GROMACS .gro file of C-alpha atoms in nm:
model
  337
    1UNK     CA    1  -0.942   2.627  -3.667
    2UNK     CA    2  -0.809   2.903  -3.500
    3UNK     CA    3  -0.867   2.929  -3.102
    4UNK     CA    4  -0.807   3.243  -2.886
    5UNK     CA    5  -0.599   3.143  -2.545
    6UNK     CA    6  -0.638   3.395  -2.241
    7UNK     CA    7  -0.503   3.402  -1.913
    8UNK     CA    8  -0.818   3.464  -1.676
    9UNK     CA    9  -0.808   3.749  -1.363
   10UNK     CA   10  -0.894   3.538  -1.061
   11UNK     CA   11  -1.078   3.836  -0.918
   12UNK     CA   12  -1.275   3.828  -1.226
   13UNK     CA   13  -1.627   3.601  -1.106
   14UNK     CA   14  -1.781   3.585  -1.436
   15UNK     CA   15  -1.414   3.432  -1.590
   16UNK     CA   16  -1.385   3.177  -1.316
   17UNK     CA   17  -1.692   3.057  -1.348
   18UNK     CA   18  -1.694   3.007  -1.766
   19UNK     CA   19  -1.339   2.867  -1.677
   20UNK     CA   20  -1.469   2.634  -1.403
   21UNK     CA   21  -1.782   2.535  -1.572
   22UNK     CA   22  -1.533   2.402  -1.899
   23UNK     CA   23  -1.348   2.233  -1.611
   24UNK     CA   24  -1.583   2.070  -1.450
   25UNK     CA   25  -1.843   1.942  -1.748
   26UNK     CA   26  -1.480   1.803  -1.901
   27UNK     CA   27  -1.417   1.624  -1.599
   28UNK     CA   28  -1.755   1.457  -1.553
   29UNK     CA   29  -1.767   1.279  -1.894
   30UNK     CA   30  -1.820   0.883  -1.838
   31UNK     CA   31  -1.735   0.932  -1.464
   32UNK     CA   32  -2.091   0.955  -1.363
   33UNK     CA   33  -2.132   1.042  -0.968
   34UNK     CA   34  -1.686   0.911  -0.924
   35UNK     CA   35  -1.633   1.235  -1.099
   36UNK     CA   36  -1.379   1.379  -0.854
   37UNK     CA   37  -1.404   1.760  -0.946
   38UNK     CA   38  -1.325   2.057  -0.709
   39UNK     CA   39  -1.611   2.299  -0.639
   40UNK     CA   40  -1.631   2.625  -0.817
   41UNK     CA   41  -1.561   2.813  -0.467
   42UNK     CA   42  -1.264   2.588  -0.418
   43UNK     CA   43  -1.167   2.628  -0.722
   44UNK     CA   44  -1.169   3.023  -0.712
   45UNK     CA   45  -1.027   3.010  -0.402
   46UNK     CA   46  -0.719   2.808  -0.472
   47UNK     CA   47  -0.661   3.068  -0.748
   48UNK     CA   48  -0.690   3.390  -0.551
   49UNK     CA   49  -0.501   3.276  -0.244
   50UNK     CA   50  -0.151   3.432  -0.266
   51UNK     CA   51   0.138   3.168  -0.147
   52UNK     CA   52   0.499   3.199  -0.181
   53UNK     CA   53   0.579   2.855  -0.258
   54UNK     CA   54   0.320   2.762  -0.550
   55UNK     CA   55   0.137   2.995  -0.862
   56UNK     CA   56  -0.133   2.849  -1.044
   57UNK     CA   57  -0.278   3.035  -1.374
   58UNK     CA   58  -0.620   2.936  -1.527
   59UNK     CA   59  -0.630   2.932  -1.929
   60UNK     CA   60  -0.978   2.952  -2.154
   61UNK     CA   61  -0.998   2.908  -2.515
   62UNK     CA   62  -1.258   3.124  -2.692
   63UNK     CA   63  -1.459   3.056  -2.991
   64UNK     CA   64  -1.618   3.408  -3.111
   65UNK     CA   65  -1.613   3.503  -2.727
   66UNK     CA   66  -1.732   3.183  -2.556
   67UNK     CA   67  -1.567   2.924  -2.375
   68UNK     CA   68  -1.467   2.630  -2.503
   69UNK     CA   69  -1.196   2.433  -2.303
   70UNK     CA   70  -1.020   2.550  -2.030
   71UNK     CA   71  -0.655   2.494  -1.872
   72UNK     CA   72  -0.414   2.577  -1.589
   73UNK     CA   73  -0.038   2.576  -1.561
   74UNK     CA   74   0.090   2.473  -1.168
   75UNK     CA   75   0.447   2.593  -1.032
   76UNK     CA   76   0.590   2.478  -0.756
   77UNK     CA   77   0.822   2.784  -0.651
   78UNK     CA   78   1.030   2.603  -0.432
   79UNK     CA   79   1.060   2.231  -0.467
   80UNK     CA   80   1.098   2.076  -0.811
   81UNK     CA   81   1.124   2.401  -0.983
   82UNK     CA   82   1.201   2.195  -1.358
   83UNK     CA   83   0.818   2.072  -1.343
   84UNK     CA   84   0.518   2.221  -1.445
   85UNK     CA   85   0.165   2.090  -1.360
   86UNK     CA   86  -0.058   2.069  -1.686
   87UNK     CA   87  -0.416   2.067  -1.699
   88UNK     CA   88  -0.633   2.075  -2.021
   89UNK     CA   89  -1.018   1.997  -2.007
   90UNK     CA   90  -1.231   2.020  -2.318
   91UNK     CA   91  -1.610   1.957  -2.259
   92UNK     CA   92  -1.745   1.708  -2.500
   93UNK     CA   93  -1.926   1.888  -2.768
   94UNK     CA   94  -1.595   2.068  -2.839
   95UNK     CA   95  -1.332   1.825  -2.891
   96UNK     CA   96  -1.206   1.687  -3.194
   97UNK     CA   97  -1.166   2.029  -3.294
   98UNK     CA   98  -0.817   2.120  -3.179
   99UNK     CA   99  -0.935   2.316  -2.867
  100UNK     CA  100  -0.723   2.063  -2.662
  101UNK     CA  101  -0.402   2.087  -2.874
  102UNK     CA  102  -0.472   2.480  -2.838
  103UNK     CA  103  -0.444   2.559  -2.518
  104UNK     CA  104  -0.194   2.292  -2.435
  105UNK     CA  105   0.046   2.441  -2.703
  106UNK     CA  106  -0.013   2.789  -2.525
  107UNK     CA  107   0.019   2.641  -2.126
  108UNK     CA  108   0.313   2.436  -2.259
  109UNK     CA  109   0.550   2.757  -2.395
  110UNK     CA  110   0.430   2.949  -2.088
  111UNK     CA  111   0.594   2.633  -1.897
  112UNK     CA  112   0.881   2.665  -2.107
  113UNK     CA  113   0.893   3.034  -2.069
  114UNK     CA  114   0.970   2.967  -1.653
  115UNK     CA  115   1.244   2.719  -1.734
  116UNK     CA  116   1.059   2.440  -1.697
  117UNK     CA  117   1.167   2.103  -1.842
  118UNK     CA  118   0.913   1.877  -1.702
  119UNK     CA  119   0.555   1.844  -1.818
  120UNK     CA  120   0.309   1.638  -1.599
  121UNK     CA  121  -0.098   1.568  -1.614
  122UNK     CA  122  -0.359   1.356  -1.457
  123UNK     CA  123  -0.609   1.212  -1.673
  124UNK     CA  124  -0.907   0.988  -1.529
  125UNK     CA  125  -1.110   0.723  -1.690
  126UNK     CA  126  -1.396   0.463  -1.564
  127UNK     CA  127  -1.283   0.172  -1.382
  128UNK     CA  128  -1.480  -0.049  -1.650
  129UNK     CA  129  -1.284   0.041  -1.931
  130UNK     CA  130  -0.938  -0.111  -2.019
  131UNK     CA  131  -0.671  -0.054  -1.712
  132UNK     CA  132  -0.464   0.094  -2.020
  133UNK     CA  133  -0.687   0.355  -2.115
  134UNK     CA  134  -0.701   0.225  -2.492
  135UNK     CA  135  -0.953   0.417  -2.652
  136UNK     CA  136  -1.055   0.639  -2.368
  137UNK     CA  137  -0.992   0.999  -2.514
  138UNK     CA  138  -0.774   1.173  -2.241
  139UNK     CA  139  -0.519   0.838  -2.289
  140UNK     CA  140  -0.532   0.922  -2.705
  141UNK     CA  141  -0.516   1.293  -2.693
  142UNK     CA  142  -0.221   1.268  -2.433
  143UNK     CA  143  -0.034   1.021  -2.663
  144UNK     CA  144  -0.082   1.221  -2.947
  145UNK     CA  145   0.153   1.509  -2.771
  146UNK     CA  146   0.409   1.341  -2.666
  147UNK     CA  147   0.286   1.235  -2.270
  148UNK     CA  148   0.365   0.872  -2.142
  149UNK     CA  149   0.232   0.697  -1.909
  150UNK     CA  150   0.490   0.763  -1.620
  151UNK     CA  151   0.279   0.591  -1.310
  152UNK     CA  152  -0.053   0.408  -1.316
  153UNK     CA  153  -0.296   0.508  -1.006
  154UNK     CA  154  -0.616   0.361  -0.845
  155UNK     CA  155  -0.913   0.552  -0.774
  156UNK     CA  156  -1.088   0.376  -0.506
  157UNK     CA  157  -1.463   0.492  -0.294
  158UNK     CA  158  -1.556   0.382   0.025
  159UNK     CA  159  -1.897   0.399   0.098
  160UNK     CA  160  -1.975   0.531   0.485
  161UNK     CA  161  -2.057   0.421   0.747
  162UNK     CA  162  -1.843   0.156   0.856
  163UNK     CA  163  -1.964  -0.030   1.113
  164UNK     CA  164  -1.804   0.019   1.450
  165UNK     CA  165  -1.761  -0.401   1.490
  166UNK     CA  166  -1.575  -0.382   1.166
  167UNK     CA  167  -1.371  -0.122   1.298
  168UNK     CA  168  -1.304  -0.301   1.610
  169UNK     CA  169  -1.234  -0.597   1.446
  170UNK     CA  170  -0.983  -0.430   1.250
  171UNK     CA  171  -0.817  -0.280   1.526
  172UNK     CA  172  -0.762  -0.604   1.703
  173UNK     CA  173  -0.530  -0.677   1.374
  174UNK     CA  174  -0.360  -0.337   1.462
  175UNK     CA  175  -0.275  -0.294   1.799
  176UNK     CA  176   0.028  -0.027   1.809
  177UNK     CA  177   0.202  -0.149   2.120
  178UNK     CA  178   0.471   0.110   2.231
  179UNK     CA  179   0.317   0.397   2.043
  180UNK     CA  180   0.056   0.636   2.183
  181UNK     CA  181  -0.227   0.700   1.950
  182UNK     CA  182  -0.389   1.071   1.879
  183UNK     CA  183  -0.630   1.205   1.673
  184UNK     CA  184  -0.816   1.572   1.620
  185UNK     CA  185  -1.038   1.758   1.381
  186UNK     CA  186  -0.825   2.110   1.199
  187UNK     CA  187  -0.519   2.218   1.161
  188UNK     CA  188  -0.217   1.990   1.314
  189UNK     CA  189  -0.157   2.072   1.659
  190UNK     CA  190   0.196   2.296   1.680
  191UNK     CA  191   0.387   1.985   1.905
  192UNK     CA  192   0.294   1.780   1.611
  193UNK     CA  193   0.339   2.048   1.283
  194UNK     CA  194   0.728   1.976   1.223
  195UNK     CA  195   0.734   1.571   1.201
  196UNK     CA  196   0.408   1.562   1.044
  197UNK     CA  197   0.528   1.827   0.748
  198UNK     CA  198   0.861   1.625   0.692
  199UNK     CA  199   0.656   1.318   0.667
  200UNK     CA  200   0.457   1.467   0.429
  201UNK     CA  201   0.727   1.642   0.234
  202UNK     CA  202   0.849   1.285   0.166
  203UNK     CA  203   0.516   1.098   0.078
  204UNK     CA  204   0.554   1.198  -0.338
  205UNK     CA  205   0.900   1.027  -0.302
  206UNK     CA  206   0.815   0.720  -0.036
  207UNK     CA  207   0.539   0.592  -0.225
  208UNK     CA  208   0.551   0.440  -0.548
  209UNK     CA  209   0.691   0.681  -0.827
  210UNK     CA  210   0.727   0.510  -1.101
  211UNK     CA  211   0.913   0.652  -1.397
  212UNK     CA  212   0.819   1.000  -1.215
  213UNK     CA  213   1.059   1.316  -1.248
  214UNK     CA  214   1.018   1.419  -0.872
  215UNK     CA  215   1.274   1.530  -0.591
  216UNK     CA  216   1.186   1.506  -0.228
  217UNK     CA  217   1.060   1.815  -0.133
  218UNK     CA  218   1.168   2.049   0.155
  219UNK     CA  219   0.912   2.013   0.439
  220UNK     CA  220   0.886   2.358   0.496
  221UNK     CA  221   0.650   2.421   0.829
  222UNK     CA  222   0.550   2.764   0.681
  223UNK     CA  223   0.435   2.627   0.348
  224UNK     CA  224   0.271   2.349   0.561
  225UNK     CA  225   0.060   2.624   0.758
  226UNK     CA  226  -0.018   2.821   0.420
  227UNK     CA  227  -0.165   2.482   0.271
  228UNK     CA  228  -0.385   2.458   0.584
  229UNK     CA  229  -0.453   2.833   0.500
  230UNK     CA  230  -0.607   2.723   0.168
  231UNK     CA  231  -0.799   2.425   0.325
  232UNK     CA  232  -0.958   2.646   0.573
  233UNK     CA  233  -1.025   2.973   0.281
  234UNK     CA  234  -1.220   2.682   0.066
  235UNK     CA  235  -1.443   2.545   0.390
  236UNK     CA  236  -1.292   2.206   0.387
  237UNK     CA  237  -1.202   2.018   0.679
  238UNK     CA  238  -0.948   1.842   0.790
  239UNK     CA  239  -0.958   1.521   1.015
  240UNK     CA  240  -0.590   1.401   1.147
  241UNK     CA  241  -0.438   1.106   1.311
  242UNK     CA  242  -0.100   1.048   1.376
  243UNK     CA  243   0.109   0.728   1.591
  244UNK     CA  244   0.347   0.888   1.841
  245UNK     CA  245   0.722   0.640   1.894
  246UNK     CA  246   0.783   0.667   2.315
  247UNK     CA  247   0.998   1.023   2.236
  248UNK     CA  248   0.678   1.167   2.132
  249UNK     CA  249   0.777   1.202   1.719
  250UNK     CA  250   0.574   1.125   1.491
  251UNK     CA  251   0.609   0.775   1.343
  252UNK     CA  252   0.336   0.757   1.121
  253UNK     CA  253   0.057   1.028   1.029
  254UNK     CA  254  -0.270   0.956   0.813
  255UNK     CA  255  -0.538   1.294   0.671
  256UNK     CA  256  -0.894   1.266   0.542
  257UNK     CA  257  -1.024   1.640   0.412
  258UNK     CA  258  -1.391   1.697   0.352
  259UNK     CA  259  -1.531   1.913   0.162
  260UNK     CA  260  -1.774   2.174   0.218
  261UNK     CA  261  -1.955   2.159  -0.100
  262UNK     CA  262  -2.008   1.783  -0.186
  263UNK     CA  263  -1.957   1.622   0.148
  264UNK     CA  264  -1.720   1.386  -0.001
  265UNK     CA  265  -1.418   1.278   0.269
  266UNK     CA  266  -1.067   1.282   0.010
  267UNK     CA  267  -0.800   1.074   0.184
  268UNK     CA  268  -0.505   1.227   0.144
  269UNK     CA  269  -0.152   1.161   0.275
  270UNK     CA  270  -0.096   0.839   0.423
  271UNK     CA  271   0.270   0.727   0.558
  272UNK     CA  272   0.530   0.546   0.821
  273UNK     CA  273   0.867   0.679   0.886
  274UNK     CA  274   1.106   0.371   0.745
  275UNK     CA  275   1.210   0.259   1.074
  276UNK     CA  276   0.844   0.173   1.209
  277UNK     CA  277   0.729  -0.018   0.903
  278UNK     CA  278   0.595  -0.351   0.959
  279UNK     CA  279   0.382  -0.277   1.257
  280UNK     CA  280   0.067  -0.226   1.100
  281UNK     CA  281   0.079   0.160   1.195
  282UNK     CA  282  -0.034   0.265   0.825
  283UNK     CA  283  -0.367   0.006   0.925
  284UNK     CA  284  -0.367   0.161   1.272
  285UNK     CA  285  -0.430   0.536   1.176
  286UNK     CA  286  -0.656   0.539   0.899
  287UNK     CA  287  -0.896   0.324   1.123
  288UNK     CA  288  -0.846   0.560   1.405
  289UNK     CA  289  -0.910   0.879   1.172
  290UNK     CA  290  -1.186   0.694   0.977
  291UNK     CA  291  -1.364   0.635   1.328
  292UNK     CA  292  -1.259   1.012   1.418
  293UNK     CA  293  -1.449   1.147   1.087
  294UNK     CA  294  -1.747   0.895   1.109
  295UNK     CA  295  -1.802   1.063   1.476
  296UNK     CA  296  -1.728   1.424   1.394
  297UNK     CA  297  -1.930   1.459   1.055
  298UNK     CA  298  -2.157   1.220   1.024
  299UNK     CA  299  -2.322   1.360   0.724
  300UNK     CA  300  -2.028   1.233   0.517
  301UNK     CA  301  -2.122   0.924   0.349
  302UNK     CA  302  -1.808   0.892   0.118
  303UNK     CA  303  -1.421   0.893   0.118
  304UNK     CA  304  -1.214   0.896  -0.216
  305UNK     CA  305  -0.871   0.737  -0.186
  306UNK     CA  306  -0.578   0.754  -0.490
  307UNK     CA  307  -0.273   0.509  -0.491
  308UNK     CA  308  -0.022   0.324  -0.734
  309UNK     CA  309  -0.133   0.068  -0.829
  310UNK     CA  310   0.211  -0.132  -0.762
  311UNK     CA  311   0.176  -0.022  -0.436
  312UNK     CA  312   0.039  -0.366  -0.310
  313UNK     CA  313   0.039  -0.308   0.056
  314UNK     CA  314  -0.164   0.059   0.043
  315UNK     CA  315  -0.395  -0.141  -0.156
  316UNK     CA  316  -0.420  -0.414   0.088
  317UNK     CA  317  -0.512  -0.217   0.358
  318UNK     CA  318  -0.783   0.007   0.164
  319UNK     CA  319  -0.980  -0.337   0.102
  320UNK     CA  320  -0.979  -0.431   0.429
  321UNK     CA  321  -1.119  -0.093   0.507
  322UNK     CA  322  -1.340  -0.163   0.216
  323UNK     CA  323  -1.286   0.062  -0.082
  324UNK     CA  324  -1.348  -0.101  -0.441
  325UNK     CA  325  -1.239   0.046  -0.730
  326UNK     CA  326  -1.399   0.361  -0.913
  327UNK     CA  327  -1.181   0.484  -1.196
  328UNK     CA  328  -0.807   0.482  -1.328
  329UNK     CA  329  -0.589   0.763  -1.338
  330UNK     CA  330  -0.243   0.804  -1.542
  331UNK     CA  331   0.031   1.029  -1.361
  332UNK     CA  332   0.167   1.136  -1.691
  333UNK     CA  333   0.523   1.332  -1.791
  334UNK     CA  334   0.663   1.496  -2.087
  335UNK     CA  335   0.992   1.611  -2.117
  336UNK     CA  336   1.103   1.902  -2.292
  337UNK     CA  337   1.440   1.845  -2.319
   0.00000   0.00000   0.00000
């Protein structure tokens, strides 16, 4: 069966949201309330913001003028410029009918068209099904075209509040002698912005990679602030902690972003600069942020963390915290050539 692909204007409302809905309904199968799915508005907004480091284009595939399945090729313009980030969702009722293989064929020569070499995806599945995805039809359709399995991940919830004893408790565990301890809600403060960017430039690469295709990228302050740019255009916000060595640099920094929309807290980069491992510091700022967002928004009674799952001592940590497992994801590659 024959499928029409078309790049969608981001400008256009009506396109986003056909492309969006396709998105999101593809997302949500078997995930139940774990779906993790960005809003339409985030969504939208993530495609109109201009940035001079990344371009994203959203793909539909019609069926006599309808949506179908939709897709969207990621570029980094700057770091890693031989990868390309794949995304093809097919709502239920359509697959099995080559809508999938459609619009990956199209994203994938558009890839190919910017040089890329590198193809990589994120698929989900339930935590209750097999850790290998056998079966689960995101694993099979990704086989099927060639994309392996090139790191295994962990989605994990943790359900809030946490009670301040546990908290303390935990702290006691984590005490951070000879580093001074600060936290704030927005964008990082300016004395901070440099160490916690280079930190953060190196997190892809620190943690766990697996068979992954990734170089370190640059740590660019500018493409730092344009990020926050996006986090602030989409409503989210951003709660930071970082540990601060006796020179005042940044030794280990930890983020939780919530969004606007589903009031769901996303943990996202977590990490200790090599020479400060060992001291519990990872520990020591995620409780410190986690008591920092509990304070400061309240209304937030979930946070979503992803990690390797060979990365034992992330893991560790999280289920002291408390998080249990919610889903599986596969970091997975194709190469080209």
């Amino acid at each position: 069966m024959s499928f029409e692909i078309a790049c969608i204007d981001p400008f256009d409302d009506s396109a986003v949201d056909a492309w969006w809905e396709a998105y999101a309904a593809a997302r949500r199968v078997g995930m139940g309330d774990d779906a993790v799915v960005w809003s339409r508005e985030e969504s939208r907004t993530e495609l109109q913001q201009p940035s001079a480091t990344t371009r994203k284009t959203a793909f539909v595939a019609l069926e006599n003028g309808a949506v179908v399945g939709s897709g969207a090729l990621t570029l980094s313009l700057t770091d890693n410029t031989h990868v390309a980030g794949i995304g093809v969702n097919v709502p239920s009722e359509h697959r099995r009918r080559g809508v999938g293989s459609a619009l990956l064929a199209r994203i994938e020569q558009e890839a190919a068209g910017e040089g890329r070499t590198t193809m990589r995806a994120d698929i989900f599945w339930p935590a209750s099904a097999p850790a290998d995805g056998a079966g689960e039809p995101g694993r099979e359709f990704a086989a099927r075209h060639g994309y392996e399995v090139a790191l295994g991940d962990v989605q994990n919830r943790l359900d809030l509040p946490v009670s301040d004893e546990m908290i303390g408790r935990l702290l006691t565990t984590a005490p951070a002698a000879g580093y001074e301890i600060r936290s704030w809600s927005g964008r990082v403060p300016e004395e901070f912005v440099a160490d916690w960017a280079a930190l953060d430039a190196i997190l892809d690469t620190e943690a766990p990679t697996g068979a992954l295709d990734i170089e370190t990228a640059s740590g660019d302050v500018a493409a730092f602030r344009d990020d926050e740019d996006l986090i602030v255009r989409q409503g989210r916000t951003s709660y930071g902690t970082v540990a601060l060595d006796r020179d005042g640099r940044v030794a280990a920094y930890t983020q939780i972003v919530v969004s606007i929309d589903d009031g769901n807290g996303y943990q996202w980069g977590t990490l200790v600069r090599r020479e400060d491992r060992g001291r519990r510091l990872g520990l020591r700022v995620k409780l410190e942020n986690l008591r920092l967002l509990q304070r400061l928004s309240p209304g937030t009674t979930r946070v979503y963390t992803f990690n390797a799952e060979s990365n034992e001592h992330m893991l560790a940590v999280n289920t002291q915290l408390g998080f249990h497992a919610t889903a599986r994801v596969a970091e997975l590659q194709k190469r080209l050539v």
